[in-house]
Amino acid sequence: MELLFLGTSSGTPTKARNVSATAIKVPNAKSWCLVDCGEGTQHQVLRTNLSLNSLQAIFITHVHGDHSYGLPGLLASAAMAGRQDKLYLVGPPQIEALINAVCTLTDLYLPYELVFIDSARLNDCPPDLDLGVSAIKLSHRVPSHAFSFSYQAHERKLDIDKLKRAGIRPGPHWGELQKGRNVELDGKLLIADDYLLPAPQARKIIICGDNDTPDLLSDEVKNANVVVHEATYTYDIAQKVGSGPMHSSAKIVAEFAGEHQVDNLVLTHFSARYQNDGSKSPSIFDIEQEARKYYSGNLVLAQDFDGYRLDKNGVLTKL
Amino acid sequence: MELLFLGTSSGTPTKARNVSATAIKVPNAKSWCLVDCGEGTQHQVLRTNLSLNSLQAIFITHVHGDHSYGLPGLLASAAMAGRQDKLYLVGPPQIEALINAVCTLTDLYLPYELVFIDSARLNDCPPDLDLGVSAIKLSHRVPSHAFSFSYQAHERKLDIDKLKRAGIRPGPHWGELQKGRNVELDGKLLIADDYLLPAPQARKIIICGDNDTPDLLSDEVKNANVVVHEATYTYDIAQKVGSGPMHSSAKIVAEFAGEHQVDNLVLTHFSARYQNDGSKSPSIFDIEQEARKYYSGNLVLAQDFDGYRLDKNGVLTKL
């Protein structure tokens, strides 16, 4: 699976970071899914290889504007780009009401079908996508969810050693076997399943909405390769701000990821007060330093337009 | 008066142009007004010296998304920036309904007063601003208005020649007279009004919403210094597109401006198909060439972040 961060700022955009949006897709596929759609997400998409025509589904973690105000413009631009395929829109029911209000009040007509799915019901009626997806309830000022994406690569590799041991020489029949088709060779039936290695384990990436209680993910992170979680503040600033905003600090997320042996932790959704330039204070570097104190796995601090690939061995690398 | 173009694309943003937004202000004043607020306008403002705290009023010409979808995010960011002063929002009544829906559905609380004024009633109850403003009805698929901004500089200049002829030597009393205060000098009362030149004529800039009938501005352009009008297409493409979208071509706007001897014509709101790069076709250069055929006054093709100043003599210059 591949991740592309389209917005990594919390609340308001900065010159270096837009508000929340993350693309997730299968490598080499054109189709993709979007998690959150802050204002200006369509502008960010313009600067990537992603096409609004290939967007399969949008997932909105919660109703706050920095996660949703880019929806009307993105849906309108998809219409103007000639999109006709149906588009799934998963989120709180208020998102459906918002889009309906926008269509009515601003004379917006969408020439494609928009299929709304309430996040709270996603696990009962998942959309038909390239990726499996389920929702996890989080804790925030408004109902908020994480979305867990899984990908089971179906293609299996040939067991070359076994083929050689059986004296089956290379040829077009190898390709047939790899595709799972049984082959008759020299009067003998070769059963594809006998010469294929087991399918690789499904990969799993969890992309979280705003959340002040990482422990809510305890069960779900057990078999996840990557967790993308907000770290709006460092611990000291979180203490000053108080519990009102119901966000996480780098410390509590890193502690959680460390305790649960998360392999890859991606932090995002940084308060606009954190400068990208480490020479100014406070900076993203402070968030990174704090997280490293409590977490020794593969730590990533998301930046706009950074892409990552999760390979079949569960290794996350920057593209 | 000063103009700063924040978005000059029609329908969808391009890499070079954002959707509609124009700032207008008195030179050297911090306060400013915004006409239209397409998605990403707050991102554009971040790249200027304008502050959301000094914004006096937002005028929305019509409900279409490329003129209004930046409103929720801009209002929310002004709230997060600590704005407390009331803000005027002038536009069609659907804009008030939209903002109310957004506040309710996305848990948005604005800690400042938002004073809605229906564009159709603006001329009866204008807001209290640095600039005078009135609305002009246009013709588009939905109700659309132009906003006419006027500025009457109150400071008058001293009539130096007359002062010299009267033998009144320079001194602090000159400053008092210039401020309009009568002065007693050597036992003689000098009446300020006798030694001041007439106030300069009011300046006027008309910023139009989408409109397929420039003639609707015939009366209003008589004493306007600058007209900012959409030129979504060149004439040939407008013919191909047909009359459905109800936009203007460069030709019909330029013809109108020529016939009515408009001193300064600013074209904007170009279809995203027109490339900024003149080596690709169609380009903004095609729009410019077409307009020059029919209009010999001062022609400007607006670009994002270009600023212009209208001086007291009615001359418009690029900043």
XYZ file of C-alpha atoms in Angstrom:
638
model
C 0.000 0.000 0.000
C 1.042 3.586 -0.575
C 0.339 6.709 1.450
C 0.587 10.269 0.165
C 0.158 13.085 2.656
C -1.787 15.994 1.177
C -2.259 18.010 4.367
C -0.579 17.725 7.760
C -1.570 20.900 9.633
C -4.183 21.101 12.349
C -6.927 23.756 12.412
C -5.569 26.253 9.896
C -3.266 25.944 6.893
C 0.276 27.322 7.063
C 2.523 28.280 4.161
C 4.185 24.860 4.375
C 1.281 22.615 5.362
C -2.321 22.330 4.327
C -5.102 21.045 6.576
C -5.843 17.323 6.808
C -5.973 14.992 3.827
C -4.235 11.678 3.136
C -4.348 9.565 -0.019
C -4.053 5.775 0.236
C -3.784 3.353 -2.655
C -2.470 0.080 -3.998
C 0.924 0.587 -5.725
C 0.686 0.946 -9.514
C -3.115 1.236 -9.355
C -4.734 4.416 -10.645
C -7.615 4.203 -8.194
C -7.172 5.705 -4.767
C -8.989 6.622 -1.564
C -8.887 9.884 0.350
C -9.037 10.198 4.131
C -10.230 13.654 5.183
C -10.601 16.586 2.854
C -9.641 19.911 4.410
C -10.024 23.095 2.374
C -7.576 23.165 -0.526
C -7.276 19.389 -0.887
C -8.214 19.629 -4.577
C -5.418 22.185 -4.981
C -2.970 19.698 -3.451
C -4.249 16.893 -5.710
C -3.484 19.147 -8.722
C 0.187 18.927 -7.709
C 0.252 15.095 -7.702
C -0.315 12.294 -10.202
C -3.688 11.524 -8.647
C -6.831 12.104 -10.711
C -10.263 12.988 -9.338
C -11.664 10.602 -11.937
C -9.880 7.661 -10.272
C -10.941 8.488 -6.733
C -12.952 5.555 -5.351
C -13.984 6.773 -1.922
C -13.612 9.645 0.516
C -13.529 8.955 4.249
C -14.185 11.851 6.608
C -12.995 11.069 10.140
C -15.127 13.792 11.782
C -17.053 16.938 10.902
C -14.539 19.629 11.855
C -13.775 22.062 9.055
C -10.058 21.333 8.802
C -11.067 17.792 7.811
C -14.100 18.528 5.640
C -14.261 22.027 4.087
C -12.500 20.892 0.926
C -15.300 18.477 0.062
C -17.678 20.793 -1.854
C -14.946 22.121 -4.139
C -13.401 18.710 -4.744
C -16.781 17.166 -5.604
C -17.592 20.118 -7.904
C -14.236 19.906 -9.679
C -14.674 16.152 -10.191
C -18.004 16.978 -11.851
C -16.385 19.606 -14.087
C -13.642 17.101 -14.977
C -16.371 14.872 -16.389
C -16.516 12.221 -13.665
C -19.410 9.792 -14.111
C -18.485 6.834 -11.855
C -20.100 6.575 -8.472
C -18.094 7.847 -5.509
C -18.363 6.578 -1.954
C -18.458 9.184 0.786
C -17.994 7.686 4.249
C -18.369 9.902 7.291
C -20.674 11.177 10.026
C -24.283 11.767 8.879
C -23.722 15.539 9.141
C -21.423 15.267 6.132
C -24.291 13.984 3.995
C -26.467 16.827 5.271
C -23.699 19.329 4.518
C -23.252 18.176 0.928
C -27.008 18.169 0.379
C -27.213 21.734 1.731
C -24.288 22.841 -0.462
C -25.901 21.338 -3.584
C -29.226 23.049 -2.872
C -27.869 26.431 -1.793
C -25.058 26.869 -4.325
C -26.713 25.415 -7.418
C -24.279 22.460 -7.528
C -25.264 19.450 -9.609
C -23.130 16.309 -9.446
C -23.455 14.179 -12.591
C -22.192 11.089 -10.737
C -23.719 9.077 -7.907
C -22.499 9.914 -4.422
C -23.043 6.928 -2.110
C -23.067 8.019 1.531
C -22.107 5.541 4.232
C -22.319 6.512 7.900
C -18.917 5.708 9.503
C -20.758 4.126 12.439
C -22.265 1.590 9.998
C -19.230 1.083 7.781
C -18.283 -2.272 9.314
C -21.733 -3.672 8.463
C -21.790 -2.400 4.871
C -18.283 -1.775 3.550
C -17.987 -0.306 0.047
C -16.577 -2.336 -2.810
C -12.998 -1.025 -3.069
C -9.479 -2.151 -3.945
C -8.750 -1.990 -0.218
C -10.615 -3.562 2.676
C -11.733 -0.967 5.202
C -13.271 -0.809 8.642
C -13.946 1.964 11.162
C -12.754 2.321 14.761
C -14.404 4.702 17.246
C -12.137 7.366 18.730
C -12.542 10.075 21.364
C -12.841 13.740 20.373
C -15.113 16.769 20.873
C -17.354 15.380 18.136
C -17.731 11.727 17.020
C -14.458 10.745 15.335
C -13.273 7.542 13.679
C -10.096 5.882 12.497
C -10.198 3.947 9.231
C -8.283 0.703 8.996
C -7.254 -0.212 5.441
C -6.105 -3.711 4.579
C -4.716 -5.141 1.396
C -4.434 -8.806 0.574
C -2.201 -9.269 -2.453
C -3.795 -12.103 -4.402
C -0.932 -12.905 -6.682
C 1.128 -15.788 -5.285
C 4.699 -16.525 -6.285
C 5.939 -19.783 -7.814
C 7.809 -22.182 -5.547
C 10.844 -22.335 -7.857
C 12.740 -24.789 -5.654
C 9.867 -27.255 -5.698
C 9.468 -26.930 -9.477
C 13.169 -27.645 -9.931
C 13.076 -30.577 -7.548
C 10.174 -32.010 -9.549
C 12.228 -31.590 -12.744
C 9.726 -29.135 -14.287
C 11.762 -26.978 -16.620
C 10.954 -23.268 -17.184
C 8.533 -22.448 -20.007
C 5.119 -20.868 -20.657
C 3.551 -23.426 -18.255
C 5.340 -21.681 -15.365
C 3.378 -18.497 -16.157
C 0.115 -20.480 -16.253
C 0.849 -22.069 -12.889
C 1.691 -18.680 -11.408
C -1.721 -17.423 -12.538
C -3.255 -20.320 -10.583
C -4.152 -22.397 -13.658
C -3.545 -26.150 -13.694
C -1.390 -27.288 -16.615
C -1.011 -30.573 -18.504
C 2.662 -31.208 -19.308
C 4.059 -34.320 -20.954
C 0.753 -36.077 -20.202
C 0.870 -35.183 -16.525
C -1.523 -32.751 -14.779
C 0.267 -30.146 -12.690
C -1.928 -28.645 -9.958
C -1.094 -24.926 -9.661
C -1.705 -24.829 -5.921
C 1.036 -27.432 -5.400
C 3.664 -25.148 -6.921
C 2.661 -21.783 -5.433
C 4.011 -20.250 -2.240
C 1.420 -19.123 0.335
C -0.091 -15.681 -0.309
C 1.679 -12.953 1.664
C -0.002 -11.776 4.832
C -2.501 -8.961 4.450
C -1.038 -5.527 5.108
C -2.853 -3.035 7.280
C -2.632 0.732 7.704
C -4.759 2.597 10.243
C -5.394 6.294 9.577
C -6.874 8.014 12.597
C -9.039 11.064 13.009
C -8.613 13.473 15.901
C -8.351 11.504 19.141
C -7.260 12.129 22.720
C -7.234 8.432 23.734
C -4.838 6.298 21.682
C -5.689 3.303 23.919
C -8.954 2.984 21.985
C -6.823 1.463 19.208
C -5.281 -1.257 21.424
C -7.052 -4.179 19.777
C -6.768 -2.906 16.237
C -3.038 -2.127 16.232
C -2.115 -5.740 17.070
C -1.876 -6.765 13.431
C -1.410 -3.315 11.861
C 1.786 -2.438 10.012
C 1.349 1.324 10.152
C -0.556 3.681 12.446
C -1.086 7.287 11.303
C -2.115 9.338 14.335
C -2.445 12.998 15.196
C 0.172 14.588 17.449
C -1.256 18.080 17.590
C 1.012 19.246 20.408
C 4.084 18.447 22.409
C 3.242 17.429 25.980
C 4.084 20.807 27.562
C 1.902 22.772 25.162
C -0.888 20.180 25.484
C -0.799 20.803 29.249
C -1.020 24.577 28.717
C -3.845 24.284 26.187
C -5.764 21.999 28.569
C -8.008 19.051 27.771
C -10.721 21.131 26.025
C -9.613 20.518 22.421
C -9.341 16.748 23.094
C -6.172 16.186 21.077
C -3.131 13.975 21.618
C 0.416 15.004 22.427
C 3.422 13.355 20.788
C 4.231 11.791 24.171
C 0.980 9.906 24.703
C 0.863 8.624 21.119
C 4.494 7.513 21.214
C 4.021 5.805 24.583
C 1.007 3.957 23.239
C 2.847 2.889 20.052
C 5.845 1.764 22.101
C 3.754 -0.291 24.518
C 1.880 -1.955 21.669
C 4.987 -2.531 19.563
C 3.650 -0.688 16.541
C 6.221 -1.187 13.750
C 5.647 2.105 11.934
C 4.210 5.208 13.589
C 3.371 8.237 11.441
C 2.597 11.472 13.282
C 0.614 14.241 11.580
C -1.945 17.041 12.220
C 0.530 19.377 13.877
C -0.678 22.628 15.403
C 0.160 25.572 13.117
C 2.355 26.977 15.906
C 5.036 24.335 15.173
C 7.449 25.748 12.612
C 8.908 23.577 9.894
C 12.204 25.384 10.409
C 13.969 23.814 13.394
C 15.774 27.088 14.197
C 12.471 28.624 15.302
C 10.616 27.529 18.396
C 8.392 25.594 18.815
C 9.141 23.430 15.799
C 8.218 20.051 14.359
C 11.634 18.946 15.592
C 10.335 19.314 19.178
C 7.480 16.921 18.367
C 9.912 14.464 16.821
C 12.328 14.608 19.761
C 9.513 14.044 22.245
C 8.164 11.063 20.312
C 11.604 9.436 20.043
C 11.913 9.460 23.828
C 8.992 7.060 24.132
C 9.060 5.123 20.873
C 11.956 3.256 19.270
C 10.194 1.866 16.173
C 10.140 3.457 12.726
C 8.940 7.003 13.381
C 7.753 9.262 10.560
C 6.692 12.904 10.848
C 4.370 13.474 7.917
C 5.002 16.377 5.550
C 2.774 17.553 2.706
C 3.518 15.655 -0.518
C 5.649 13.003 1.166
C 4.781 9.523 -0.075
C 5.448 6.181 1.623
C 5.218 2.591 0.475
C 4.469 -0.337 2.746
C 6.008 -3.453 1.204
C 4.925 -7.072 1.610
C 7.385 -7.511 4.458
C 5.761 -4.717 6.431
C 8.604 -2.267 5.806
C 7.571 1.356 5.302
C 9.881 3.396 3.071
C 9.747 6.948 1.790
C 9.142 7.274 -1.949
C -7.864 52.634 -3.905
C -5.897 49.421 -4.239
C -6.854 46.100 -5.763
C -5.133 42.780 -5.066
C -6.188 39.777 -7.118
C -6.279 36.604 -5.030
C -7.941 34.318 -7.567
C -8.502 34.755 -11.300
C -9.603 31.304 -12.530
C -13.143 30.320 -13.398
C -14.771 27.108 -12.131
C -11.723 25.165 -10.949
C -8.299 26.211 -9.690
C -5.220 25.686 -11.852
C -1.617 25.455 -10.716
C -1.175 29.152 -11.567
C -4.572 30.598 -10.654
C -6.971 30.119 -7.793
C -10.737 30.558 -8.068
C -12.318 33.993 -7.602
C -11.331 36.434 -4.880
C -10.304 40.108 -5.022
C -9.174 42.340 -2.176
C -9.943 46.077 -2.295
C -8.708 48.690 0.141
C -7.665 52.259 0.785
C -3.868 52.662 0.336
C -1.914 52.522 3.606
C -4.995 51.364 5.526
C -4.871 47.990 7.271
C -8.572 47.351 6.796
C -9.744 45.762 3.583
C -12.749 44.235 1.844
C -12.967 40.963 -0.036
C -15.077 40.364 -3.130
C -15.814 36.664 -3.602
C -14.172 33.889 -1.653
C -13.467 30.776 -3.704
C -11.941 27.728 -2.012
C -8.368 28.424 -0.944
C -8.801 32.189 -0.541
C -7.488 31.990 3.037
C -4.423 30.180 1.664
C -3.861 33.050 -0.766
C -4.296 35.625 2.007
C -1.519 33.830 3.951
C 0.846 34.837 1.109
C -0.008 38.551 1.346
C 0.260 41.310 3.942
C -3.487 41.192 4.535
C -4.767 40.048 7.921
C -8.075 38.300 8.582
C -8.349 40.481 11.683
C -8.476 43.624 9.532
C -11.076 42.331 7.094
C -14.109 44.630 7.238
C -16.538 42.970 4.864
C -16.912 40.095 2.420
C -19.034 40.539 -0.696
C -20.190 37.406 -2.515
C -21.327 38.213 -6.062
C -23.320 34.956 -6.452
C -23.669 31.505 -4.893
C -21.548 29.404 -7.248
C -18.846 27.409 -5.487
C -15.879 28.989 -7.262
C -16.963 32.257 -5.632
C -18.060 31.008 -2.204
C -16.536 27.682 -1.059
C -13.653 29.402 0.695
C -15.993 31.178 3.113
C -16.344 28.504 5.837
C -12.587 27.999 6.170
C -11.798 31.710 6.076
C -14.399 32.487 8.739
C -13.118 29.595 10.896
C -9.491 30.694 10.561
C -10.435 34.279 11.489
C -12.030 32.822 14.639
C -8.893 30.799 15.439
C -6.782 33.940 14.857
C -8.732 35.575 17.682
C -10.927 37.914 15.675
C -13.587 39.636 17.774
C -14.741 42.554 15.594
C -17.951 42.216 13.660
C -17.653 41.226 10.020
C -20.104 42.168 7.287
C -21.078 39.419 4.866
C -22.923 40.743 1.828
C -24.382 38.298 -0.668
C -27.428 36.347 -1.773
C -29.590 35.017 1.099
C -28.413 31.459 0.322
C -24.973 32.461 1.600
C -26.415 33.202 5.031
C -28.211 29.848 4.957
C -24.994 28.108 3.908
C -22.947 29.577 6.738
C -25.673 28.758 9.245
C -25.743 25.153 7.980
C -21.949 24.901 8.144
C -21.891 26.213 11.739
C -24.563 23.746 12.837
C -23.284 20.690 10.960
C -19.533 21.096 11.514
C -19.525 22.341 15.096
C -18.183 25.762 14.066
C -18.514 28.610 16.543
C -17.622 32.135 15.456
C -16.675 34.346 18.417
C -17.374 37.499 16.389
C -20.593 38.921 14.998
C -21.333 38.139 11.369
C -23.700 40.759 9.949
C -25.470 39.439 6.839
C -26.720 41.884 4.224
C -28.681 40.648 1.210
C -26.990 42.090 -1.926
C -30.433 43.001 -3.258
C -30.892 45.277 -0.224
C -27.348 46.640 0.004
C -28.190 50.002 -1.547
C -30.825 50.629 1.132
C -28.646 49.650 4.076
C -24.929 49.911 3.228
C -22.466 48.800 5.886
C -20.224 51.290 7.651
C -16.901 50.848 5.814
C -13.838 52.823 4.705
C -15.246 52.580 1.193
C -18.683 53.477 -0.106
C -20.368 50.531 -1.777
C -23.455 49.776 -3.822
C -24.736 46.765 -5.769
C -25.657 46.450 -9.447
C -27.801 43.596 -10.785
C -26.177 41.400 -13.429
C -27.335 38.501 -15.609
C -26.169 34.941 -14.878
C -27.583 31.454 -14.261
C -28.221 32.475 -10.647
C -28.744 36.005 -9.269
C -25.420 37.829 -9.571
C -24.293 41.326 -8.606
C -21.470 43.741 -9.243
C -20.221 45.818 -6.339
C -19.290 49.425 -6.954
C -16.726 50.792 -4.485
C -16.128 54.523 -4.129
C -13.597 56.455 -2.145
C -13.778 60.139 -1.379
C -10.469 61.346 -0.001
C -11.388 63.917 2.630
C -8.010 65.579 3.044
C -7.776 68.748 0.952
C -4.507 70.378 -0.093
C -3.452 73.931 0.688
C -3.690 76.514 -2.099
C -0.032 77.528 -1.772
C -0.225 80.158 -4.512
C -3.121 81.908 -2.827
C -1.349 81.832 0.543
C 1.740 83.394 -1.009
C -0.290 86.020 -2.839
C -1.918 86.935 0.477
C 1.561 87.244 2.054
C 0.906 84.457 4.570
C 4.313 83.002 5.352
C 4.811 79.262 6.079
C 4.534 78.151 9.717
C 2.469 75.914 12.012
C -0.655 77.836 10.973
C -0.351 76.308 7.471
C -0.788 72.854 9.034
C -3.835 74.048 10.963
C -5.414 75.486 7.812
C -4.704 72.267 5.947
C -6.598 70.369 8.651
C -9.564 72.666 7.973
C -9.163 74.753 11.152
C -9.528 78.526 11.056
C -6.487 80.371 12.423
C -5.919 83.806 13.972
C -2.652 85.276 12.665
C -1.374 88.757 13.471
C -4.866 89.668 14.729
C -6.528 88.513 11.506
C -8.853 85.460 11.206
C -7.879 83.183 8.347
C -10.772 80.998 7.169
C -9.383 77.531 6.281
C -11.859 76.997 3.446
C -10.484 80.092 1.659
C -7.014 78.584 1.428
C -7.842 74.959 0.538
C -8.098 73.484 -2.939
C -11.313 71.602 -3.775
C -11.381 67.950 -2.590
C -10.385 65.514 -5.342
C -13.202 63.757 -7.144
C -14.364 60.473 -5.657
C -12.753 57.416 -7.237
C -14.835 54.434 -8.209
C -14.017 50.794 -8.947
C -16.695 48.322 -10.057
C -15.995 44.632 -9.403
C -18.442 42.408 -11.242
C -19.707 38.914 -10.610
C -20.398 36.473 -13.432
C -22.396 38.224 -16.136
C -23.346 37.638 -19.752
C -24.710 41.153 -20.358
C -22.135 43.926 -19.809
C -24.728 46.483 -20.991
C -26.383 46.170 -17.588
C -23.492 48.329 -16.320
C -24.082 51.163 -18.810
C -25.282 53.726 -16.276
C -22.817 52.784 -13.573
C -19.637 52.884 -15.644
C -20.189 56.546 -16.598
C -18.228 57.848 -13.621
C -16.214 54.703 -12.806
C -12.433 54.719 -13.071
C -11.998 50.955 -13.211
C -14.250 48.073 -14.248
C -13.234 44.522 -13.253
C -15.248 42.101 -15.373
C -15.147 38.383 -16.175
C -13.899 37.307 -19.599
C -14.324 33.574 -19.167
C -13.769 32.770 -22.844
C -12.567 34.128 -26.145
C -15.417 34.689 -28.584
C -14.848 31.491 -30.611
C -14.846 29.232 -27.547
C -17.857 31.095 -26.105
C -19.707 30.251 -29.342
C -18.744 26.577 -29.047
C -19.692 26.380 -25.361
C -23.063 27.991 -26.135
C -25.110 30.391 -24.044
C -25.873 27.878 -21.244
C -23.144 28.960 -18.806
C -24.152 32.635 -19.248
C -20.616 34.053 -19.259
C -18.974 36.860 -21.218
C -16.325 36.613 -23.895
C -13.386 39.020 -24.055
C -14.942 40.503 -27.219
C -18.274 41.546 -25.749
C -16.708 43.004 -22.608
C -14.088 44.909 -24.590
C -16.702 46.237 -27.023
C -18.810 47.428 -24.128
C -15.843 49.096 -22.393
C -14.800 50.751 -25.657
C -18.259 52.097 -26.400
C -18.617 53.474 -22.886
C -15.076 54.887 -22.780
C -14.087 53.004 -19.649
C -10.607 54.271 -18.677
C -9.341 51.064 -17.101
C -10.688 47.607 -17.900
C -9.511 44.618 -15.867
C -10.388 41.183 -17.219
C -10.418 38.148 -14.904
C -12.201 34.788 -14.233
C -10.561 32.976 -17.123
C -11.635 29.429 -17.964
C -9.043 26.918 -16.725
C -8.469 25.875 -20.357
C -6.520 29.112 -21.012
C -2.846 28.465 -20.296
C -0.689 31.111 -18.668
C 2.095 30.092 -21.007
C 1.542 31.822 -24.366
C 3.315 29.012 -26.238
C 0.404 26.677 -25.479
C -3.034 27.091 -26.985
C -5.499 28.412 -25.982
C -3.744 30.910 -23.713
C -4.485 34.062 -21.769
C -2.667 35.860 -24.584
C -5.580 34.945 -26.904
C -7.979 36.652 -24.506
C -5.730 39.722 -24.373
C -5.369 39.931 -28.158
C -9.111 39.655 -28.647
C -9.838 42.371 -26.078
C -7.293 44.766 -27.616
C -9.101 44.562 -30.947
C -12.181 46.196 -29.432
C -10.782 48.314 -26.618
C -8.001 50.893 -26.729
C -8.036 52.050 -23.092
C -5.818 50.731 -20.297
C -6.339 46.962 -20.426
C -5.247 44.682 -17.586
C -5.416 40.886 -17.498
C -5.567 39.997 -13.821
C -3.105 37.494 -12.406
C -3.079 36.035 -8.903
C -1.163 38.272 -6.465
C -0.960 41.219 -8.864
C -1.792 44.488 -7.104
C -2.944 47.767 -8.660
C -3.327 51.279 -7.328
C -5.835 53.789 -8.618
C -4.457 57.275 -7.934
C -6.368 60.511 -7.415
C -6.050 61.329 -11.116
C -7.797 58.094 -12.081
C -4.601 56.408 -13.273
C -4.343 52.693 -12.541
C -0.785 51.381 -12.086
C 0.606 47.996 -11.196
C 2.228 47.801 -7.777
